[in-house]
Short mmCIF file of C-alpha atoms in Angstrom, two decimals:
data_model
loop_
_atom_site.label_atom_id
_atom_site.label_comp_id
_atom_site.label_asym_id
_atom_site.label_seq_id
_atom_site.Cartn_x
_atom_site.Cartn_y
_atom_site.Cartn_z
CA UNK N 16 -1.66 7.30 17.46
CA UNK N 17 -2.81 10.73 16.23
CA UNK N 18 -1.52 12.17 19.53
CA UNK N 19 1.87 10.60 18.88
CA UNK N 20 2.01 12.12 15.40
CA UNK N 21 1.09 15.56 16.77
CA UNK N 22 3.58 15.12 19.61
CA UNK N 23 6.43 14.45 17.16
CA UNK N 24 5.53 17.56 15.13
CA UNK N 25 5.39 19.67 18.28
CA UNK N 26 8.70 18.22 19.53
CA UNK N 27 10.33 19.19 16.24
CA UNK N 28 8.85 22.70 16.35
CA UNK N 29 9.97 23.16 19.99
CA UNK N 30 13.51 22.12 19.06
CA UNK N 31 13.57 24.58 16.17
CA UNK N 32 12.33 27.40 18.40
CA UNK N 33 14.98 26.58 21.04
CA UNK N 34 17.68 26.66 18.39
CA UNK N 35 16.42 29.79 16.61
CA UNK N 36 15.45 31.89 19.62
CA UNK N 37 18.11 31.43 22.32
CA UNK N 38 16.64 34.25 24.46
CA UNK N 39 13.37 32.34 24.94
CA UNK N 40 12.58 29.64 27.46
CA UNK N 41 10.95 26.78 25.50
CA UNK N 42 9.08 23.95 27.16
CA UNK N 43 6.88 21.14 25.87
CA UNK N 44 3.66 21.09 27.88
CA UNK N 45 1.12 18.36 27.15
CA UNK N 46 0.50 18.42 23.41
CA UNK N 47 1.64 22.02 23.11
CA UNK N 48 4.66 24.28 23.47
CA UNK N 49 5.20 27.10 25.94
CA UNK N 50 7.60 29.84 24.86
CA UNK N 51 8.42 32.43 27.51
CA UNK N 52 10.04 35.80 26.86
CA UNK N 53 11.23 37.93 29.75
CA UNK N 54 9.48 41.27 29.27
CA UNK N 55 12.78 43.12 29.65
CA UNK N 56 13.71 41.56 26.30
CA UNK N 57 10.45 42.77 24.76
CA UNK N 58 9.48 45.99 26.56
CA UNK N 59 10.87 48.80 28.65
CA UNK N 60 9.51 48.95 32.19
CA UNK N 61 5.85 50.11 32.26
CA UNK N 62 5.71 50.12 28.46
CA UNK N 63 4.00 48.08 25.79
CA UNK N 64 6.15 49.40 22.90
CA UNK N 65 8.36 46.65 21.50
CA UNK N 66 12.10 47.21 21.87
CA UNK N 67 14.64 46.57 19.08
CA UNK N 68 15.64 43.37 20.93
CA UNK N 69 11.98 42.38 20.92
CA UNK N 70 11.59 42.69 17.18
CA UNK N 71 14.83 40.76 16.63
CA UNK N 72 13.67 37.91 18.88
CA UNK N 73 10.14 37.92 17.50
CA UNK N 74 11.50 37.83 13.93
CA UNK N 75 13.36 34.62 14.82
CA UNK N 76 10.18 33.14 16.29
CA UNK N 77 8.12 34.22 13.25
CA UNK N 78 10.43 32.24 10.97
CA UNK N 79 9.64 29.03 12.87
CA UNK N 80 5.93 29.81 13.29
CA UNK N 81 5.60 30.31 9.54
CA UNK N 82 7.06 26.84 8.97
CA UNK N 83 4.23 25.37 11.08
CA UNK N 84 1.02 27.03 9.83
CA UNK N 85 -1.14 24.30 11.40
CA UNK N 86 -0.66 25.59 14.93
CA UNK N 87 -2.62 28.08 16.98
CA UNK N 88 -0.85 30.69 19.11
CA UNK N 89 -2.09 32.19 22.34
CA UNK N 90 -0.07 35.21 23.45
CA UNK N 91 -0.26 35.77 27.20
CA UNK N 92 0.83 39.00 28.87
CA UNK N 93 1.89 38.99 32.53
CA UNK N 94 3.09 41.60 35.02
CA UNK N 95 4.57 41.65 38.50
CA UNK N 96 2.51 42.76 41.51
CA UNK N 97 3.86 46.34 41.59
CA UNK N 98 1.22 48.92 40.80
CA UNK N 99 -2.54 48.54 40.90
CA UNK N 100 -4.26 45.39 39.74
CA UNK N 101 -6.21 47.41 37.15
CA UNK N 102 -3.05 49.02 35.75
CA UNK N 103 -1.26 45.68 35.55
CA UNK N 104 -4.23 44.01 33.84
CA UNK N 105 -4.36 46.73 31.18
CA UNK N 106 -0.58 46.67 30.69
CA UNK N 107 -0.57 42.88 30.24
CA UNK N 108 -3.37 43.09 27.66
CA UNK N 109 -1.59 45.85 25.74
CA UNK N 110 1.67 43.89 25.74
CA UNK N 111 -0.04 40.76 24.40
CA UNK N 112 -1.80 42.93 21.81
CA UNK N 113 1.44 44.62 20.72
CA UNK N 114 3.08 41.23 20.16
CA UNK N 115 0.03 39.97 18.25
CA UNK N 116 -0.01 43.05 16.02
CA UNK N 117 3.67 42.60 15.27
CA UNK N 118 3.22 38.92 14.34
CA UNK N 119 0.35 39.76 12.00
CA UNK N 120 2.52 42.44 10.32
CA UNK N 121 5.10 39.68 9.80
CA UNK N 122 2.56 37.54 7.91
CA UNK N 123 1.38 35.27 10.71
CA UNK N 124 -2.31 34.66 9.98
CA UNK N 125 -4.31 36.58 12.58
CA UNK N 126 -6.84 33.73 12.75
CA UNK N 127 -4.12 31.63 14.42
CA UNK N 128 -3.63 34.15 17.23
CA UNK N 129 -5.50 34.75 20.49
CA UNK N 130 -4.35 37.18 23.17
CA UNK N 131 -4.92 37.15 26.89
CA UNK N 132 -3.76 39.49 29.60
CA UNK N 133 -3.27 37.95 33.03
CA UNK N 134 -1.98 41.06 34.79
CA UNK N 135 -0.45 40.05 38.11
CA UNK N 136 -2.76 37.03 38.58
CA UNK N 137 -0.42 34.24 37.38
CA UNK N 138 3.00 34.81 38.89
CA UNK N 139 5.57 32.08 38.24
CA UNK N 140 8.26 33.72 40.31
CA UNK N 141 8.60 35.34 43.73
CA UNK N 142 7.09 38.84 43.69
CA UNK N 143 8.83 39.70 46.97
CA UNK N 144 12.23 40.04 45.23
CA UNK N 145 13.29 42.35 42.40
CA UNK N 146 14.61 39.37 40.43
CA UNK N 147 11.30 37.54 40.83
CA UNK N 148 9.26 40.60 39.86
CA UNK N 149 11.43 41.07 36.77
CA UNK N 150 10.78 37.44 35.77
CA UNK N 151 7.03 37.85 36.30
CA UNK N 152 7.02 40.68 33.76
CA UNK N 153 6.84 38.34 30.80
CA UNK N 154 5.03 37.34 27.64
CA UNK N 155 4.31 33.70 26.98
CA UNK N 156 3.27 31.94 23.83
CA UNK N 157 1.20 28.77 24.06
CA UNK N 158 1.41 26.93 20.76
CA UNK N 159 -1.06 24.13 20.09
CA UNK N 160 -2.21 21.99 17.18
CA UNK N 161 -5.07 23.51 15.22
CA UNK N 162 -8.00 21.57 13.75
CA UNK N 163 -6.18 20.92 10.47
CA UNK N 164 -3.14 19.38 12.20
CA UNK N 165 -5.43 17.23 14.35
CA UNK N 166 -7.46 16.10 11.33
CA UNK N 167 -4.33 15.37 9.28
CA UNK N 168 -2.84 13.37 12.16
CA UNK N 169 -6.05 11.36 12.53
CA UNK N 170 -6.04 10.58 8.80
CA UNK N 171 -2.35 9.63 8.91
CA UNK N 172 -2.94 7.39 11.95
CA UNK N 173 -5.85 5.69 10.19
CA UNK N 174 -3.69 4.90 7.14
CA UNK N 175 -1.11 3.01 9.18
#
């Protein structure tokens, strides 16, 4: 029952993100939410500086994230397979870090955030085409229930 309670809260949050951030691909995965931003929306090619479009999209996401303080956020940076593996790893880490820094500046509690750079190691799209490489240059957010949400859901389930 606690899982059902958490699932409903995550469904609601996913719907709000989809509505608020039309440039993001939102998907419910297990008990969490995956939010994918194409890096071209967030960064110029070979850059980890946020673009004006990035800040606009992230501001929309921040609004929803602040409504759900009982979630944890992992920010994952990804690249295509162009360039060296070492370069891509560093770029993905810097992109995830830039997004994390921005969220903290927008009053998202830094304790909620973890960052991870995957470099070119987790492609979702075909790296043999320009379109696929462009899609692999992305930042993903994995949003999950934190301990407080889990505990509250367990208490709520026990009261029913």
